[in-house]
């Protein structure tokens, strides 16, 4: 390995990350697994961690049902105790087969980095190892091992439990390690249902509001009030591949809500808008959360949004591999568009390599290469560990090509580039200084 390659890999490994999109929550939202903490578990808690949560994550559930024993149905599986489901997945994906998929290898990486016994192959032993820790201790250890200084939550205020939690305690977002985000999916994908909820909460919103600025005034008031309450760092929505925005054409409820409510609110409050486009829900309904898939998206609609709202900074990730080149080209044309991450089925090393190379070659360092999308705390360890390796490989190739032209590639420039990619680009977009965040010890090789 060349000295330049060693230096790049060292810098990528030790540079702290601000994980810009996760589904993690601070322990203030409650945790269903308390480990050694004497406080009672909260069965409706949002902060997920521990062996059983790792093993029953929907990535592994989908993989398990490719090899599940005869007679095992998704419905029957869901009726089992969580620990029993975890044991079944462990048996069929880690004991009877070699854990070669990215989701399985990720679990092995987590167990290895936490120092747990991989030779035991006994889920009870591994479960007990996690149970020996408190949630707070585990958060500290995971953030240290992952080299993550701050994570960004996904807060769905249309979820009745989370809505009640924020209503009763507006300080929930006060843990500086977990930045809040206001998720808008329900109102975009089911306006009638969301309107009924808002009416039940006392907002003057008809069940089927007129798709005009005046007709959606009550909805706009809701967003203004909840932005003030939550203090999110951006607004976010996951959209289906058939999402269409036609400019002044308000025939689509989602397009009208974006045009008259969400994007004007984002602009008024100085907030970026994150769009995650391309998920096709319930392709296999029997698998529930594990049954979603992907499809190509209409990027002409995204182009019209960028033109119509030049004052809004858009953070965009797409689920279809085939859409990535067009997204990068769009980012060359619109300074208010920043591509981010390798989302969901794209979060595998071979595709991370391809997408990071494509973006680096078209955009320089003006993008956000990765986010974890973690739903279980320990996911941070493997998702960032594996991603750092690939990002470093891509950078090494590009720096070596540059060095071969006799351009001096200096350490301070490499550190500035890597800091921008892993922290600074996102920090600048949300108008937050990365230097003000708490430092994290270097990630050991």
XYZ file of C-alpha atoms in Angstrom:
445
model
C 0.000 0.000 0.000
C 1.374 3.408 -0.952
C 1.988 6.123 1.624
C -0.771 8.193 0.008
C -3.265 5.335 0.255
C -2.372 4.725 3.911
C -2.813 8.411 4.710
C -6.206 8.637 2.988
C -7.497 5.524 4.757
C -6.283 6.816 8.109
C -7.986 10.190 7.615
C -11.277 8.623 6.494
C -11.185 6.239 9.466
C -10.613 8.938 12.071
C -12.817 11.765 10.769
C -16.025 12.090 12.841
C -19.344 11.787 11.015
C -22.618 13.639 11.302
C -25.073 10.927 10.207
C -27.629 13.003 8.342
C -30.478 10.458 8.116
C -31.345 7.685 10.553
C -34.414 6.252 12.244
C -32.706 6.264 15.629
C -34.120 7.987 18.698
C -32.613 9.276 21.892
C -33.429 7.263 25.044
C -35.685 10.142 26.094
C -38.243 8.602 23.717
C -38.235 5.386 25.731
C -36.604 2.048 24.967
C -38.249 -1.383 24.945
C -34.980 -3.010 26.080
C -33.292 -1.640 29.173
C -30.430 -4.107 29.578
C -28.834 -3.733 33.005
C -30.610 -0.428 33.640
C -32.946 -0.867 36.613
C -35.494 1.486 35.048
C -38.497 -0.331 33.550
C -38.604 -1.082 29.835
C -41.079 0.815 27.694
C -42.838 -1.584 25.274
C -43.806 1.398 23.123
C -40.351 2.983 23.241
C -38.624 4.215 20.101
C -34.932 3.772 21.025
C -34.126 0.307 19.645
C -30.948 -1.557 20.585
C -29.732 -5.004 21.566
C -29.407 -8.479 20.088
C -33.084 -9.186 19.416
C -33.612 -5.860 17.633
C -30.545 -6.494 15.480
C -31.691 -9.955 14.504
C -35.342 -9.106 13.751
C -34.578 -6.087 11.538
C -36.612 -6.308 8.342
C -33.536 -6.761 6.112
C -32.847 -10.048 7.878
C -36.526 -11.012 7.991
C -36.742 -10.760 4.193
C -33.570 -12.836 3.828
C -34.829 -15.397 6.348
C -37.982 -16.034 4.329
C -35.890 -17.116 1.379
C -34.730 -20.102 3.448
C -37.433 -20.412 6.142
C -38.482 -23.935 7.201
C -41.524 -25.466 5.532
C -44.747 -24.333 7.125
C -43.345 -21.085 8.510
C -45.503 -18.195 7.305
C -44.858 -14.466 7.782
C -48.022 -14.153 9.847
C -47.058 -17.064 12.067
C -43.534 -15.707 12.396
C -44.795 -12.303 13.575
C -46.879 -13.960 16.310
C -43.772 -15.486 17.905
C -41.931 -13.815 20.773
C -39.219 -11.471 19.528
C -36.479 -13.595 21.110
C -37.830 -16.698 19.340
C -37.843 -14.849 16.006
C -34.272 -13.716 16.660
C -33.176 -17.290 17.438
C -34.759 -18.594 14.222
C -33.002 -15.990 12.096
C -29.700 -16.676 13.849
C -30.076 -20.427 13.263
C -30.956 -20.212 9.572
C -28.760 -17.299 8.444
C -25.719 -17.522 10.745
C -25.426 -21.168 11.835
C -26.733 -23.240 8.937
C -25.334 -20.812 6.364
C -22.324 -18.553 6.099
C -23.341 -14.899 6.758
C -22.148 -13.514 3.415
C -24.896 -10.999 2.634
C -24.251 -7.387 3.602
C -26.993 -7.450 6.260
C -25.610 -10.637 7.831
C -21.975 -9.554 7.568
C -23.034 -6.302 9.203
C -24.263 -8.150 12.285
C -20.960 -10.031 12.463
C -19.079 -6.737 12.231
C -21.171 -5.338 15.113
C -20.537 -8.364 17.322
C -16.822 -8.306 16.527
C -16.362 -4.586 17.193
C -18.253 -4.863 20.480
C -15.871 -7.641 21.510
C -18.486 -10.392 21.814
C -17.646 -14.084 21.440
C -18.175 -15.118 17.824
C -17.112 -18.725 18.438
C -19.976 -19.435 20.818
C -22.624 -19.291 18.068
C -25.115 -19.208 20.937
C -27.810 -16.516 20.796
C -28.423 -16.759 24.556
C -24.786 -15.867 25.238
C -24.909 -12.946 22.823
C -28.242 -11.746 24.214
C -26.783 -11.789 27.726
C -23.761 -9.775 26.581
C -26.014 -6.988 25.327
C -28.172 -7.219 28.456
C -25.142 -6.500 30.646
C -25.130 -2.886 29.427
C -27.398 0.124 29.984
C -28.896 2.029 27.039
C -26.818 5.095 27.890
C -23.581 3.088 28.042
C -24.399 1.391 24.751
C -25.080 4.703 23.025
C -21.715 6.074 24.164
C -19.888 2.923 23.045
C -21.617 2.649 19.680
C -21.047 6.297 18.789
C -17.389 5.921 19.741
C -16.882 2.753 17.707
C -18.741 4.148 14.702
C -16.936 7.491 14.867
C -20.307 9.257 14.781
C -20.578 12.516 16.695
C -24.226 13.234 15.942
C -27.178 11.424 14.404
C -30.306 12.827 12.827
C -33.629 11.343 13.892
C -36.748 10.867 11.756
C -39.681 12.193 13.783
C -43.159 11.356 12.510
C -45.572 13.687 14.290
C -48.483 11.959 12.561
C -47.691 8.790 14.506
C -50.115 8.978 17.465
C -47.526 7.822 20.024
C -44.812 10.185 18.859
C -47.259 13.060 18.459
C -48.377 12.614 22.073
C -44.769 12.441 23.273
C -43.861 15.766 21.618
C -47.129 17.378 22.709
C -46.522 16.427 26.347
C -42.802 17.272 26.344
C -41.583 19.770 23.703
C -38.024 19.381 25.079
C -37.716 15.827 23.705
C -35.318 17.091 21.055
C -32.963 18.454 23.665
C -30.343 15.684 23.414
C -27.643 17.299 21.262
C -26.484 13.897 19.973
C -29.898 13.315 18.321
C -31.061 16.120 16.021
C -34.812 16.207 15.235
C -36.366 16.101 11.776
C -40.037 16.646 10.918
C -41.272 13.859 8.636
C -44.103 14.767 6.218
C -44.948 11.403 4.623
C -48.466 10.988 5.948
C -49.759 14.320 4.682
C -48.179 13.786 1.246
C -49.207 10.167 0.736
C -52.596 10.192 2.519
C -53.934 13.748 2.701
C -57.469 12.676 3.656
C -56.241 10.541 6.550
C -53.835 13.209 7.754
C -56.559 15.859 7.539
C -58.837 13.743 9.732
C -56.047 13.463 12.286
C -55.460 17.199 12.236
C -59.175 17.899 12.699
C -59.191 15.578 15.744
C -56.274 17.606 17.148
C -58.238 20.844 16.826
C -56.953 22.190 13.509
C -59.402 23.745 11.073
C -58.695 21.296 8.255
C -61.548 19.718 6.266
C -61.298 16.001 5.547
C -60.898 16.753 1.850
C -59.368 20.227 1.673
C -59.307 22.211 -1.544
C -55.902 21.876 -3.208
C -55.169 25.610 -3.033
C -53.178 27.823 -0.689
C -56.422 29.009 0.935
C -57.848 25.506 1.197
C -54.656 24.236 2.841
C -54.257 27.159 5.255
C -55.002 25.034 8.331
C -52.393 22.506 7.263
C -49.818 25.270 6.857
C -50.608 26.510 10.359
C -49.963 23.002 11.703
C -46.518 22.878 10.098
C -45.581 26.361 11.308
C -46.562 25.469 14.872
C -44.796 22.115 14.909
C -41.629 23.517 13.371
C -41.577 26.035 16.223
C -42.279 23.265 18.734
C -39.764 20.675 17.501
C -37.035 22.913 16.074
C -36.171 20.361 13.341
C -33.011 20.760 11.307
C -34.836 19.821 8.089
C -38.157 18.560 6.744
C -38.294 15.132 5.112
C -40.530 12.917 3.013
C -40.308 9.500 1.409
C -42.187 9.409 -1.893
C -43.269 6.647 -4.275
C -41.648 6.385 -7.711
C -44.834 7.631 -9.407
C -44.774 10.930 -7.501
C -45.567 13.729 -9.961
C -45.162 17.475 -9.611
C -46.376 19.574 -12.516
C -45.668 23.103 -11.373
C -48.917 25.060 -11.377
C -50.898 21.869 -11.915
C -52.398 21.118 -8.479
C -54.294 17.990 -9.489
C -52.121 15.778 -7.303
C -52.659 16.154 -3.524
C -48.980 15.495 -2.819
C -47.872 18.105 -5.372
C -50.346 20.675 -4.032
C -49.266 20.119 -0.423
C -45.623 20.482 -1.383
C -46.273 23.632 -3.436
C -48.633 25.417 -1.055
C -47.599 24.161 2.394
C -44.402 22.231 2.965
C -41.920 23.993 0.697
C -43.189 27.518 1.566
C -42.885 26.530 5.247
C -39.366 25.249 4.650
C -38.426 28.489 2.917
C -40.026 30.671 5.601
C -38.254 28.831 8.425
C -34.950 28.501 6.571
C -35.078 24.686 6.552
C -33.786 22.256 3.919
C -36.138 19.667 2.411
C -35.014 16.040 2.181
C -36.738 13.939 -0.476
C -36.264 10.166 -0.614
C -37.899 8.949 -3.800
C -38.467 5.534 -5.312
C -39.802 3.154 -2.654
C -42.648 0.928 -3.812
C -44.529 -0.114 -0.692
C -45.964 -3.556 -0.066
C -44.802 -5.402 -3.169
C -45.133 -8.513 -0.990
C -47.753 -7.507 1.592
C -47.300 -10.718 3.585
C -43.813 -9.563 4.630
C -45.080 -6.211 6.036
C -42.073 -3.839 6.441
C -39.826 -6.399 4.740
C -42.033 -6.440 1.627
C -41.137 -3.069 0.082
C -39.169 -2.751 -3.169
C -37.855 -0.064 -5.533
C -38.629 1.433 -8.919
C -37.460 4.245 -11.181
C -38.628 7.781 -10.382
C -39.792 10.791 -12.412
C -36.862 13.195 -12.199
C -38.622 15.748 -14.390
C -40.838 16.419 -11.361
C -37.744 16.955 -9.215
C -36.395 19.352 -11.840
C -39.593 21.422 -11.697
C -39.373 21.575 -7.893
C -35.800 22.843 -8.119
C -36.844 25.528 -10.596
C -39.954 26.616 -8.678
C -38.262 26.766 -5.252
C -34.722 28.110 -5.756
C -34.684 29.356 -2.145
C -35.047 25.847 -0.689
C -32.048 23.570 -0.280
C -33.030 20.072 -1.406
C -31.313 16.974 -0.040
C -32.221 14.097 -2.361
C -31.611 10.364 -2.445
C -33.148 7.938 -4.934
C -33.747 4.227 -4.475
C -33.229 3.000 -8.044
C -29.658 2.455 -9.172
C -30.644 3.495 -12.695
C -31.575 7.025 -11.526
C -28.213 7.918 -9.981
C -26.494 9.386 -13.037
C -29.421 11.686 -13.854
C -29.524 12.878 -10.234
C -25.809 13.740 -10.310
C -26.227 15.594 -13.598
C -29.146 17.564 -12.119
C -26.933 18.512 -9.173
C -24.448 20.043 -11.626
C -27.230 22.318 -12.882
C -28.872 23.280 -9.588
C -26.868 24.595 -6.667
C -29.852 24.026 -4.353
C -29.677 20.234 -4.887
C -27.352 18.001 -2.873
C -27.423 14.237 -3.527
C -26.957 12.185 -0.376
C -26.321 8.647 0.669
C -26.784 5.191 -0.779
C -30.282 4.357 0.330
C -31.670 0.993 1.398
C -30.976 -1.621 -1.341
C -28.113 0.566 -2.628
C -26.308 0.415 0.726
C -24.039 -2.458 -0.287
C -20.290 -2.046 -0.906
C -20.317 -2.663 -4.663
C -22.995 -0.005 -5.256
C -21.540 2.449 -2.716
C -18.284 2.254 -4.676
C -20.044 2.869 -7.993
C -22.220 5.743 -6.738
C -19.436 7.480 -4.815
C -17.135 7.303 -7.846
C -19.853 8.666 -10.125
C -20.626 11.576 -7.811
C -16.992 12.404 -7.135
C -16.219 12.478 -10.855
C -19.210 14.717 -11.661
C -19.506 16.864 -8.523
C -16.125 16.930 -6.839
C -16.694 16.850 -3.094
C -19.975 18.810 -3.127
C -22.252 15.925 -2.092
C -22.929 13.763 0.972
C -21.647 10.268 0.234
C -23.493 8.304 2.868
C -26.076 8.112 5.609
C -26.747 5.018 7.694
C -30.574 4.888 7.626
C -30.068 2.954 10.878
C -33.134 1.817 12.806
C -31.243 -0.120 15.458
C -28.485 1.670 17.377
C -25.770 -0.893 16.656
C -26.320 -0.561 12.896
C -24.137 2.548 13.092
C -21.079 0.378 13.731
C -21.267 -1.702 10.599
C -22.893 0.757 8.227
C -20.245 3.386 8.864
C -17.417 0.872 9.210
C -18.182 -0.731 5.862
C -18.922 2.594 4.145
C -15.694 4.210 5.321
C -13.700 1.388 3.740
C -15.386 1.914 0.361
C -15.278 5.720 0.484
C -11.560 5.527 1.285
C -10.955 3.179 -1.661
C -12.721 5.572 -4.052
C -10.767 8.568 -2.755
C -7.456 6.711 -2.969
C -8.052 5.939 -6.641
C -8.928 9.543 -7.419
C -6.053 11.059 -5.430
C -3.559 8.673 -7.039
C -4.750 9.668 -10.505
C -4.299 13.310 -9.528
C -0.850 12.654 -8.052
C 0.204 10.949 -11.285
C -0.278 14.275 -13.070
C 2.218 15.848 -10.616
C -0.508 17.797 -8.790
C 0.614 17.928 -5.136
C -1.851 16.033 -2.942
C -1.255 17.358 0.567
C -2.502 16.049 3.900
C -4.300 19.271 4.838
C -6.253 19.177 1.555
C -7.213 15.538 2.081
C -8.431 16.292 5.614
C -10.492 19.217 4.359
C -12.053 17.078 1.617
C -12.921 14.209 3.954
C -14.322 16.531 6.623
C -16.556 18.136 4.001
C -17.836 14.783 2.801
C -18.498 13.259 6.225
C -19.651 16.335 8.142
C -19.096 19.797 6.723
C -21.303 19.682 3.619
C -24.338 18.689 5.653
C -23.474 21.061 8.499
C -23.304 23.956 6.043
C -26.693 23.068 4.540
C -28.450 23.037 7.920
C -26.536 26.169 8.911
C -24.749 24.387 11.740
C -21.033 24.626 12.449
C -19.531 21.169 12.596
C -16.762 22.483 14.802
C -19.305 23.206 17.543
C -20.280 19.548 17.834
C -18.606 17.324 20.449
C -15.511 15.561 19.258
C -15.337 11.782 19.063
C -12.170 9.753 19.652
C -10.473 8.426 16.538
C -11.863 5.191 15.180
C -9.287 2.458 15.678
C -8.180 0.467 12.674
